[in-house]
Short mmCIF file of C-alpha atoms and ligand atoms in Angstrom, two decimals:
data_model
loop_
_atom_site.label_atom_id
_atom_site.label_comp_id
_atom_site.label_asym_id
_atom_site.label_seq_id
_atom_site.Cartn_x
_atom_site.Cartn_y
_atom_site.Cartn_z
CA UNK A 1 34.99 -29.08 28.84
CA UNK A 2 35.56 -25.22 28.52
CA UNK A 3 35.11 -23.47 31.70
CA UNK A 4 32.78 -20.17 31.83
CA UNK A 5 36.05 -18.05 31.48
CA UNK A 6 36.91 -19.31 28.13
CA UNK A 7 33.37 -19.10 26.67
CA UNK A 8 33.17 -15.82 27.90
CA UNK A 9 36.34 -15.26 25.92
CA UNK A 10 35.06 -16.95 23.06
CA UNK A 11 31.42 -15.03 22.58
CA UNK A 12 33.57 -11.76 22.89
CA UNK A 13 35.53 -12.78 20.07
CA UNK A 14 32.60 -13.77 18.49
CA UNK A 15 31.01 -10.24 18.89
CA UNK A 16 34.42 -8.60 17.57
CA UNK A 17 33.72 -10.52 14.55
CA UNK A 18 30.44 -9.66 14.28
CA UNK A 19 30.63 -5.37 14.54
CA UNK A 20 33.60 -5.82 12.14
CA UNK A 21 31.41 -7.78 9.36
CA UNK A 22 28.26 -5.34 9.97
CA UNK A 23 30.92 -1.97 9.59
CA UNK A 24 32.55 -4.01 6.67
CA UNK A 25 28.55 -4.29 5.33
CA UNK A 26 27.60 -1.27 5.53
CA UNK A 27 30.95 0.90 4.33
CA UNK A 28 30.57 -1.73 1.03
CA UNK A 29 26.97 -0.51 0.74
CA UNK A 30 28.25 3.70 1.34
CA UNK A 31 30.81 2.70 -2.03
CA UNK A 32 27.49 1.67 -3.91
CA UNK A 33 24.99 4.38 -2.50
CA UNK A 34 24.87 6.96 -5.23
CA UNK A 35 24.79 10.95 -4.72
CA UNK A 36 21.85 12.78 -3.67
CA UNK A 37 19.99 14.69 -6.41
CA UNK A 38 18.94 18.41 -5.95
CA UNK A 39 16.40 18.44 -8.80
CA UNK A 40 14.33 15.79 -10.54
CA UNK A 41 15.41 15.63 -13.95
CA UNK A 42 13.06 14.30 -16.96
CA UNK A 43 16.51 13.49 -18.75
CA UNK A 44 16.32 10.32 -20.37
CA UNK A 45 19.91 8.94 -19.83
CA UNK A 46 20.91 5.77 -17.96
CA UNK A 47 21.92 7.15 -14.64
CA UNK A 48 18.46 8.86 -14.14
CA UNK A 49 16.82 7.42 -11.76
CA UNK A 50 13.59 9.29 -11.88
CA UNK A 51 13.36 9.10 -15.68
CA UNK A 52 10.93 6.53 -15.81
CA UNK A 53 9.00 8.58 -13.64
CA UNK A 54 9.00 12.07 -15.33
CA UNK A 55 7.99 10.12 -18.48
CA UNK A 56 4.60 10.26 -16.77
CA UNK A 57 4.06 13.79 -17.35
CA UNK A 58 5.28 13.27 -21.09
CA UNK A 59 3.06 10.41 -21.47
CA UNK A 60 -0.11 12.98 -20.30
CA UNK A 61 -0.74 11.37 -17.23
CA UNK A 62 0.78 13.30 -14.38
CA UNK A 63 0.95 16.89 -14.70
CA UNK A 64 3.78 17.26 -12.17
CA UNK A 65 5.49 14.14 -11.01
CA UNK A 66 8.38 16.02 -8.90
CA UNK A 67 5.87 17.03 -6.51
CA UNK A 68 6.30 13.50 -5.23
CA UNK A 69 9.22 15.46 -2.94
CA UNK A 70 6.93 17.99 -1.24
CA UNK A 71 5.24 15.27 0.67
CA UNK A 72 5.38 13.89 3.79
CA UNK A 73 3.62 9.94 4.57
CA UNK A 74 3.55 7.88 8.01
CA UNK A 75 3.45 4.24 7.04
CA UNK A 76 2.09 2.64 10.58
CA UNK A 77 3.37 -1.28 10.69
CA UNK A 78 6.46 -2.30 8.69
CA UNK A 79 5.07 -6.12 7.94
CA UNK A 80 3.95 -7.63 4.66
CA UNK A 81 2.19 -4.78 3.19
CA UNK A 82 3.52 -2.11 5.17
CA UNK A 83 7.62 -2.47 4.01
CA UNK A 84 6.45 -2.76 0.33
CA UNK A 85 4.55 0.39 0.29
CA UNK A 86 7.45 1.79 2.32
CA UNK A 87 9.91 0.56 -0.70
CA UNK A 88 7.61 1.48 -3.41
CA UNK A 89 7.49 4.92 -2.27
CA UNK A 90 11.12 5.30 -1.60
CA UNK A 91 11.52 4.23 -5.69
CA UNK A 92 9.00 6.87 -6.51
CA UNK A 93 11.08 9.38 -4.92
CA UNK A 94 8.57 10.52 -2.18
CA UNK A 95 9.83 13.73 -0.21
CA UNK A 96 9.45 11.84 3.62
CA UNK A 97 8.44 9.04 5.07
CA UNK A 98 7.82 8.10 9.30
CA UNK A 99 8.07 4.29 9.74
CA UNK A 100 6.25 3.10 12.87
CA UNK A 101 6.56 -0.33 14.15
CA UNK A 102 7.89 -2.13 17.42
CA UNK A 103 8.61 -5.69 15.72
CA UNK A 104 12.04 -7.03 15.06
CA UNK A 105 12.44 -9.16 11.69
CA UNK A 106 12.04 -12.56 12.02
CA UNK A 107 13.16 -15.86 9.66
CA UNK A 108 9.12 -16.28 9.88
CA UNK A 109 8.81 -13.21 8.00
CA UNK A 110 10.92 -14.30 4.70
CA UNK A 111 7.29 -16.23 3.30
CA UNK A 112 7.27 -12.11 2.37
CA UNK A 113 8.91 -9.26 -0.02
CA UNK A 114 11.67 -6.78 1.22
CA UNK A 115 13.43 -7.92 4.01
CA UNK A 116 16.10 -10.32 4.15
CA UNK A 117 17.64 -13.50 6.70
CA UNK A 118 20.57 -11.24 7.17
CA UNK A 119 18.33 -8.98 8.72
CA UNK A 120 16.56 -11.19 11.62
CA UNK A 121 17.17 -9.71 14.73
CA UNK A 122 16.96 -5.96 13.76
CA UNK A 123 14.18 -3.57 14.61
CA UNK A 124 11.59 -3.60 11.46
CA UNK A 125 12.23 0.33 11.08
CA UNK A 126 16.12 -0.58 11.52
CA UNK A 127 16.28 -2.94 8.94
CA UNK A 128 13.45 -1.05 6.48
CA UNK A 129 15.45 3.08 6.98
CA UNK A 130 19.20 1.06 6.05
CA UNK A 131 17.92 -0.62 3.40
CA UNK A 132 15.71 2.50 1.82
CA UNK A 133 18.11 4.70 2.71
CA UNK A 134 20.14 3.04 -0.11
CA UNK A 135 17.73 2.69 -2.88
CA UNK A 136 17.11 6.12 -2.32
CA UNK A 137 19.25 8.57 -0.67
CA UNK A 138 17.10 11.79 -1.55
CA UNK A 139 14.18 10.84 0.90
CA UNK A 140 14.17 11.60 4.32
CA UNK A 141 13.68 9.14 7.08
CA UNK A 142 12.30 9.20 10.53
CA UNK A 143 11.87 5.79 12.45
CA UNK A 144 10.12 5.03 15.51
CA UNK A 145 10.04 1.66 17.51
CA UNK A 146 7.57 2.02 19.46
CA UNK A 147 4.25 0.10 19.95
CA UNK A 148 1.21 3.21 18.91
CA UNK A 149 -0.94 1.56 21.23
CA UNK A 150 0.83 2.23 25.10
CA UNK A 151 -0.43 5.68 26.41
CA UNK A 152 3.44 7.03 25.61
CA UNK A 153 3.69 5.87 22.20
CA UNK A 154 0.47 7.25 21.21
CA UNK A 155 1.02 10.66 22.38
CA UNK A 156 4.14 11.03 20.68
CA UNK A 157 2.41 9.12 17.36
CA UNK A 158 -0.35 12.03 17.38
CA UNK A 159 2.77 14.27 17.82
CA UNK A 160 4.45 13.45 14.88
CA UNK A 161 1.45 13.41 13.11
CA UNK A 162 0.97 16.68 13.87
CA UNK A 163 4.36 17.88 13.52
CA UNK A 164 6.70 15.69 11.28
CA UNK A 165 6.03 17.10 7.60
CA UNK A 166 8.66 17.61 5.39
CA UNK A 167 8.93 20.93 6.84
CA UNK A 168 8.83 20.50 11.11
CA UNK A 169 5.85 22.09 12.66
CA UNK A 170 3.75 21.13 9.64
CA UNK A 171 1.32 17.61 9.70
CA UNK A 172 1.87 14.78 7.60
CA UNK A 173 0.39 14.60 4.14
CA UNK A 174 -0.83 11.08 4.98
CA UNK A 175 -0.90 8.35 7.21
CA UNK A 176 -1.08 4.59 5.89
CA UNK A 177 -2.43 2.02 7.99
CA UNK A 178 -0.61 -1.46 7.75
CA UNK A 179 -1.03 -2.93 10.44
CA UNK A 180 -2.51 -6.60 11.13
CA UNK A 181 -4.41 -6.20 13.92
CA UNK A 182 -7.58 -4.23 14.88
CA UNK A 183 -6.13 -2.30 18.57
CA UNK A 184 -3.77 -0.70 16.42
CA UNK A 185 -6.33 0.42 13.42
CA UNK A 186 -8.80 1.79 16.30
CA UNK A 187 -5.66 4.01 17.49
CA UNK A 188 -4.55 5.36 14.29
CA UNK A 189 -8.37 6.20 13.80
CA UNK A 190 -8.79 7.55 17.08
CA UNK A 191 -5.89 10.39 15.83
CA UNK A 192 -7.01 10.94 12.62
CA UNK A 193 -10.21 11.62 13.51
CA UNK A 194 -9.43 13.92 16.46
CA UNK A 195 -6.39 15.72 13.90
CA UNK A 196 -8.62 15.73 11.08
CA UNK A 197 -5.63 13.64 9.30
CA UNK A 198 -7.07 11.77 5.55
CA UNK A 199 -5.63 8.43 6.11
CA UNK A 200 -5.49 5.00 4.25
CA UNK A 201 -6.10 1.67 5.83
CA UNK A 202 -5.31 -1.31 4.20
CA UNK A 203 -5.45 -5.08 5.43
CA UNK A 204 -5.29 -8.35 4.45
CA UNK A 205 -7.71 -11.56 5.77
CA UNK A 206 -6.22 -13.72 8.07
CA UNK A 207 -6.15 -16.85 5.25
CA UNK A 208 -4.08 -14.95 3.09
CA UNK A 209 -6.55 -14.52 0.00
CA UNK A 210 -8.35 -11.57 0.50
CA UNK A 211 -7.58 -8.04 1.11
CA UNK A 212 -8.76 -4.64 1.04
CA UNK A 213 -7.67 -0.83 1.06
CA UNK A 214 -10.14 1.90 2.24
CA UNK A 215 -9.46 6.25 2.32
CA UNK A 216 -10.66 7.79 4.97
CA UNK A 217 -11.32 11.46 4.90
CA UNK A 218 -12.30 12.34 8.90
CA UNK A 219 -16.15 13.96 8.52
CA UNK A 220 -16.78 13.43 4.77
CA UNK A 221 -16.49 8.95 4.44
CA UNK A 222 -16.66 6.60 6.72
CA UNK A 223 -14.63 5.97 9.55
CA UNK A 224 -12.89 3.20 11.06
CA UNK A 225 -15.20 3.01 13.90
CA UNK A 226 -18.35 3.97 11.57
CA UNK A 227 -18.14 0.63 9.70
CA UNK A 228 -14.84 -1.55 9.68
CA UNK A 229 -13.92 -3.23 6.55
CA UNK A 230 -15.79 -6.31 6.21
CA UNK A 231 -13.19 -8.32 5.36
CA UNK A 232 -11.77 -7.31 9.00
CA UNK A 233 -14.74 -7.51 10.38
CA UNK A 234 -15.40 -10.93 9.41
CA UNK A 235 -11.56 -12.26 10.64
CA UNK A 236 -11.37 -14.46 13.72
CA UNK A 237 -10.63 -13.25 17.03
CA UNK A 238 -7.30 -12.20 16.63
CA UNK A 239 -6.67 -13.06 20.59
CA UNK A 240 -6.77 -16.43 19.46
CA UNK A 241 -4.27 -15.87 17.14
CA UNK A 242 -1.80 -15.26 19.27
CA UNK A 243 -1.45 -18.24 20.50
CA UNK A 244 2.34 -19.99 20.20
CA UNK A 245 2.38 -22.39 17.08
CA UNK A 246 -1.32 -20.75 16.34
CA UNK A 247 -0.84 -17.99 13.54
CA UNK A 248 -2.92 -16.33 10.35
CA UNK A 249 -1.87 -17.44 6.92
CA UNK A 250 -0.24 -14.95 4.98
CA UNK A 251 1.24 -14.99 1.22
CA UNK A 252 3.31 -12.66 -0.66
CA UNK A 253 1.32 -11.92 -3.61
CA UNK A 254 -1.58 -11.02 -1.56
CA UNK A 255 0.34 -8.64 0.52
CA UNK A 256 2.49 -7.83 -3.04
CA UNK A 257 -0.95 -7.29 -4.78
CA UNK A 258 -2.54 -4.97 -1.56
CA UNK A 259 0.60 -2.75 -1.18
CA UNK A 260 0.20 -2.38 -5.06
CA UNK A 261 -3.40 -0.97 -5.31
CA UNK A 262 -2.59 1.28 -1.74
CA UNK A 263 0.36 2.86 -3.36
CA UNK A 264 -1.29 3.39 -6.70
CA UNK A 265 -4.45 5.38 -4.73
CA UNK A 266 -1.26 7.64 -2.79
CA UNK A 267 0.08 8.59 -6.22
CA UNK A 268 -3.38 8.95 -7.41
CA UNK A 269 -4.24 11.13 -4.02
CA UNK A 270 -1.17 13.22 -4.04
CA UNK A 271 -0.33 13.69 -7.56
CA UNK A 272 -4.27 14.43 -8.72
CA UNK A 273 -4.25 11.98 -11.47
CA UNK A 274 -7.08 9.32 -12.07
CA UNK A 275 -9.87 8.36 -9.79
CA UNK A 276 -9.29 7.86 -6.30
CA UNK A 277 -10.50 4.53 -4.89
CA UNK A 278 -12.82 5.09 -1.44
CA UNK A 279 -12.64 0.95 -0.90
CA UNK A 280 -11.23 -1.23 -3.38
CA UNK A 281 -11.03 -5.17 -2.34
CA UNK A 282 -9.20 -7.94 -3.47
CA UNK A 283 -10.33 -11.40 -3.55
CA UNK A 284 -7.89 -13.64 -4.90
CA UNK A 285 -10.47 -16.62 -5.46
CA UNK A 286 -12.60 -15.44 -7.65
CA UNK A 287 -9.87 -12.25 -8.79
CA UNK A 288 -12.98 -10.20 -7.94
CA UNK A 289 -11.60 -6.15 -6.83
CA UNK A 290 -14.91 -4.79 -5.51
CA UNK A 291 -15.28 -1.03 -4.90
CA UNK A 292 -17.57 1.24 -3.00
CA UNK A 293 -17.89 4.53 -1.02
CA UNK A 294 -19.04 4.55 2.52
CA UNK A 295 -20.30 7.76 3.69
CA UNK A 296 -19.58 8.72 7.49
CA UNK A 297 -22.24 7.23 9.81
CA UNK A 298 -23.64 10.35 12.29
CA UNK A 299 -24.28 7.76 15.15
CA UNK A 300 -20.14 6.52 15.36
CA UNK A 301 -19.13 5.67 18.26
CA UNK A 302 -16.39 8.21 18.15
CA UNK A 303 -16.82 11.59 19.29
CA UNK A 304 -14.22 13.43 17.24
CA UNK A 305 -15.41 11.46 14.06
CA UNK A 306 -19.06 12.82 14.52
CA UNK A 307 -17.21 16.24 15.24
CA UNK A 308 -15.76 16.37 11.70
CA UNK A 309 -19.02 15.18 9.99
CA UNK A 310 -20.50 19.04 11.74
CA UNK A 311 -17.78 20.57 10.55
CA UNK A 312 -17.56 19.03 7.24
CA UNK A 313 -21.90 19.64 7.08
CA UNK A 314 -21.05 23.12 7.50
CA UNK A 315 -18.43 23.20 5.31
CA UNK A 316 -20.27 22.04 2.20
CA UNK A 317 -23.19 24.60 3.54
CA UNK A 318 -20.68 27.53 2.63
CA UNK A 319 -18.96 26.17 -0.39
CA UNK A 320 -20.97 23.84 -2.12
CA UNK A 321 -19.10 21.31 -4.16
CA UNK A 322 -19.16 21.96 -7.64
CA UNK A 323 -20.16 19.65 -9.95
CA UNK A 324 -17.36 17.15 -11.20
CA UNK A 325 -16.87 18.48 -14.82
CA UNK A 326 -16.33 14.95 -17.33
CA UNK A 327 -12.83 14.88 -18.39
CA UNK A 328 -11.67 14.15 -22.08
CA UNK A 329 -10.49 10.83 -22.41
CA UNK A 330 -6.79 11.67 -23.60
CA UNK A 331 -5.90 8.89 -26.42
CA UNK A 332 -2.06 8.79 -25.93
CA UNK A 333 -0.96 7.23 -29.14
CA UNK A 334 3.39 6.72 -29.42
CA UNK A 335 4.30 8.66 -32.76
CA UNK A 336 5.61 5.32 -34.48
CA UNK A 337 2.40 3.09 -33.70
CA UNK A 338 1.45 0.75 -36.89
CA UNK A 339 -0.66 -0.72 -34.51
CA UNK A 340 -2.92 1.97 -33.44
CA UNK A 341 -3.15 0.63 -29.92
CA UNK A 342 -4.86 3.44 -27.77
CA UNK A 343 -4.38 3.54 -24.02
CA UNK A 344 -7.88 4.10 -22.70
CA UNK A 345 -10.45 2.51 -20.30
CA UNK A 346 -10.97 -1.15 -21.82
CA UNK A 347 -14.66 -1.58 -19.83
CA UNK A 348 -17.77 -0.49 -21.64
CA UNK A 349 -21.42 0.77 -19.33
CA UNK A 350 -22.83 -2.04 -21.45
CA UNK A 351 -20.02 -4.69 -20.27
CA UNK A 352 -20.52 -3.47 -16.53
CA UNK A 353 -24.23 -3.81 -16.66
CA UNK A 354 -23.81 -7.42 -18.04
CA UNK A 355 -21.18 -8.35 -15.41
CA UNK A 356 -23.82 -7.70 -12.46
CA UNK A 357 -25.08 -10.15 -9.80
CA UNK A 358 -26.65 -10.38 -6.84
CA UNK A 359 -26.66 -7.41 -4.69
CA UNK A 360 -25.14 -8.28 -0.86
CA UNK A 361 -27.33 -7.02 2.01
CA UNK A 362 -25.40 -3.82 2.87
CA UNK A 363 -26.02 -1.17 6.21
CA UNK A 364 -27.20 2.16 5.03
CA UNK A 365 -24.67 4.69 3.37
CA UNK A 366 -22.75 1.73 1.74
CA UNK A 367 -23.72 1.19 -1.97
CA UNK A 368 -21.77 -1.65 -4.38
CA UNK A 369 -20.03 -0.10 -7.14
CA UNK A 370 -19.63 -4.01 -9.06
CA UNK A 371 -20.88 -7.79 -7.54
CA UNK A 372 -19.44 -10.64 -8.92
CA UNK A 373 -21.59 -11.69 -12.12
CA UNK A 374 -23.52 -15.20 -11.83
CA UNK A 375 -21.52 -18.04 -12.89
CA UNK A 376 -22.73 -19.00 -16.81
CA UNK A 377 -23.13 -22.74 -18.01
CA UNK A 378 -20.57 -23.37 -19.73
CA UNK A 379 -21.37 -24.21 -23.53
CA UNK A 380 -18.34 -25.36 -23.96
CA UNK A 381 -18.24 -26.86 -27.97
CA UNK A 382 -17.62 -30.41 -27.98
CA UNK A 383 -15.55 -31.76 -30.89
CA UNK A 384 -17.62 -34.76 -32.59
CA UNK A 385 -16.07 -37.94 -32.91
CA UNK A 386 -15.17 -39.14 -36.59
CA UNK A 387 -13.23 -41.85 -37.72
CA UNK A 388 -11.08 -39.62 -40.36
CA UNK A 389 -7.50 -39.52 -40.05
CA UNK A 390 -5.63 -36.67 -38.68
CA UNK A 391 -3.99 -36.12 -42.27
CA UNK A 392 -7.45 -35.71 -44.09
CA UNK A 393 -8.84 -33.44 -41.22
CA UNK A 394 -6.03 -31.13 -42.15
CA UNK A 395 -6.46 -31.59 -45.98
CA UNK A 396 -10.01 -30.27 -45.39
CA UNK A 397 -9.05 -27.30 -43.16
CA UNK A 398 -6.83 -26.52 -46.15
CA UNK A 399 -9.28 -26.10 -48.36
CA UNK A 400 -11.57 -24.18 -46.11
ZN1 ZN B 1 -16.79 7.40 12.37
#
């Protein structure tokens, strides 16, 4: 039997080992990570990275793509939804991003996209800055492991907030909510509301088939504390949840398909292109995406929240909003299109009006945008029975 002294010995070694293979790791993945780039080029050559992206603005739909790198986001919670938005945004080049989250990586967590087994052990924000650090060099990080919710943490949250744009001194652009648990959402709305910071909240259902993302503009749409997503609102109480061997169901397309449609809404939000979504759902039964707008409600429980909604009251007093002016449907058509296929919206007003259902009993300020059509009878065709052979049944389709 080894005596303490030689396994003392031995784990030393062992931790030698292990420094050596992480410095060995990381100098391989310094020989891979390529250059920064000063300017975003629209060059279409194979060592572009941001080619694909320019081609936005040549395809009409962006009008400038490299302001991507004047912004500043705070994803809040690294999880399932939170490190694909994280990576997603890294690709599109954005100018910062402020991971928060006080979770290490876990071999529980590999069910999900973007992190790795190598990786259990690490701090989330570690694990997520080293690995987006070398997809994309050109954005700048700023982790924090900390847990929003302690007095400490939250102070220094609604600090950075504040004060962690890309230029220091200046707020955030945005703040993206993925977190999984409501304590945390009430926090990040408590500081939004009392900065005046937009924010996005996203969230997934605790079975793993439904999920939702909502904006939140402090004063003009409903807050977290106004009306909480319903499908969040309808979840289990996530005390009991936190039980050992007890945990929520989770999938990666869900969380795949809700960091998707939150990402799409930041590029939509930041780079003024399309229509912003103020809720958009996800139900993966019935692959129903429901969207509405929630207006702020004046009695919220939250002080600073009703605060903004004065403000904002006062605002639109002074300078009313003008009317939304209909945009031209731009046709983009490729030069060399036999085809003739058109890129434009593939749903007609009469197709919308034939695909509604029964409206859902809804609180005041909160109006459907779709329901999910009635289920038709099926008239499916039957093929009749007939005792001709399979060779004069095509004979006669022949001649038809
Ligand atoms: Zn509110």
């Amino acid at each position: 039997m080894a005596t303490a002294e030689e396994l003392k010995r031995r784990v030393r070694e062992l931790e030698n080992e292990l420094i050596k293979c992480k410095q060995r790791r990381s100098s391989e993945e310094q020989v891979h990570a390529r250059a920064k780039i000063e300017k975003m080029s629209a060059e279409v050559v194979d060592s572009n990275p941001y080619s694909r992206l320019m081609a936005l603005k040549r395809m009409g739909i962006v009008d400038n793509y490299e302001k991507i790198r004047s912004f500043a986001v705070a994803v809040v919670g690294v999880g399932g939804v939170g490190s694909v938005t994280a990576e997603m945004l890294t690709r599109c080049g954005i100018g910062k991003l402020l991971l928060f989250d006080y979770d290490k990586v876990e071999l529980a967590n590999m069910n999900r996209l973007f992190f790795q087994p190598h990786q259990a052990g690490l701090s989330k924000v570690e694990a997520a800055e080293n690995t987006l650090r070398n997809i994309n060099p050109d954005v700048v990080f700023e982790t924090h492991n900390y847990n929003i919710t302690t007095m400490d943490s939250f102070t220094h949250f609604m600090d950075r907030i504040s004060n962690g744009g890309l230029e220091e001194g200046k707020p955030v652009d945005l703040v993206l909510s993925c977190v999984d648990n409501f304590e945390a959402r009430m926090a990040i709305n408590t500081a939004c509301n009392e900065l005046g910071q937009v924010w996005m909240e996203s969230g997934v259902s605790e079975n793993a088939v439904s999920g939702h993302i909502q904006l939140i503009i402090p004063g003009e749409t409903a807050c977290f504390a106004c009306a909480p997503p319903l499908v969040v609102a309808a979840s289990i109480d996530e005390k009991t949840l936190k039980k050992d061997g007890v945990c929520a169901a989770s999938l990666p397309t869900t969380m795949g398909v809700v960091a998707g449609i939150l990402v799409q809404n930041v590029l939509k939000y930041l780079l003024g292109f399309g229509s912003v979504s103020y809720y958009l759902g996800y139900n993966a039964m019935q692959d129903f995406f429901p969207t509405m707008a929630m207006k702020a409600n004046p009695q919220c429980d939250d002080q600073h929240c009703r605060r903004q909604q004065e403000e904002y009251k006062s605002k639109v007093t002074e300078h009313p909003k003008q009317e939304a002016v209909e945009e031209e449907v731009v046709v983009v058509v490729h030069e060399e299109n036999e085809w003739g296929i058109e890129v434009v919206s593939e749903v007609t007003e009469a197709e919308l009006q034939a695909a509604s259902g029964p409206e859902p009993d809804l609180p005041e300020g909160i109006t459907v945008a779709y329901t999910i059509p009635e289920k038709e009878e099926t008239s499916g065709q039957t093929v009749e029975e007939t005792d001709q052979s399979l060779e004069d049944l095509m004979a006669q389709m022949r001649k038809m």
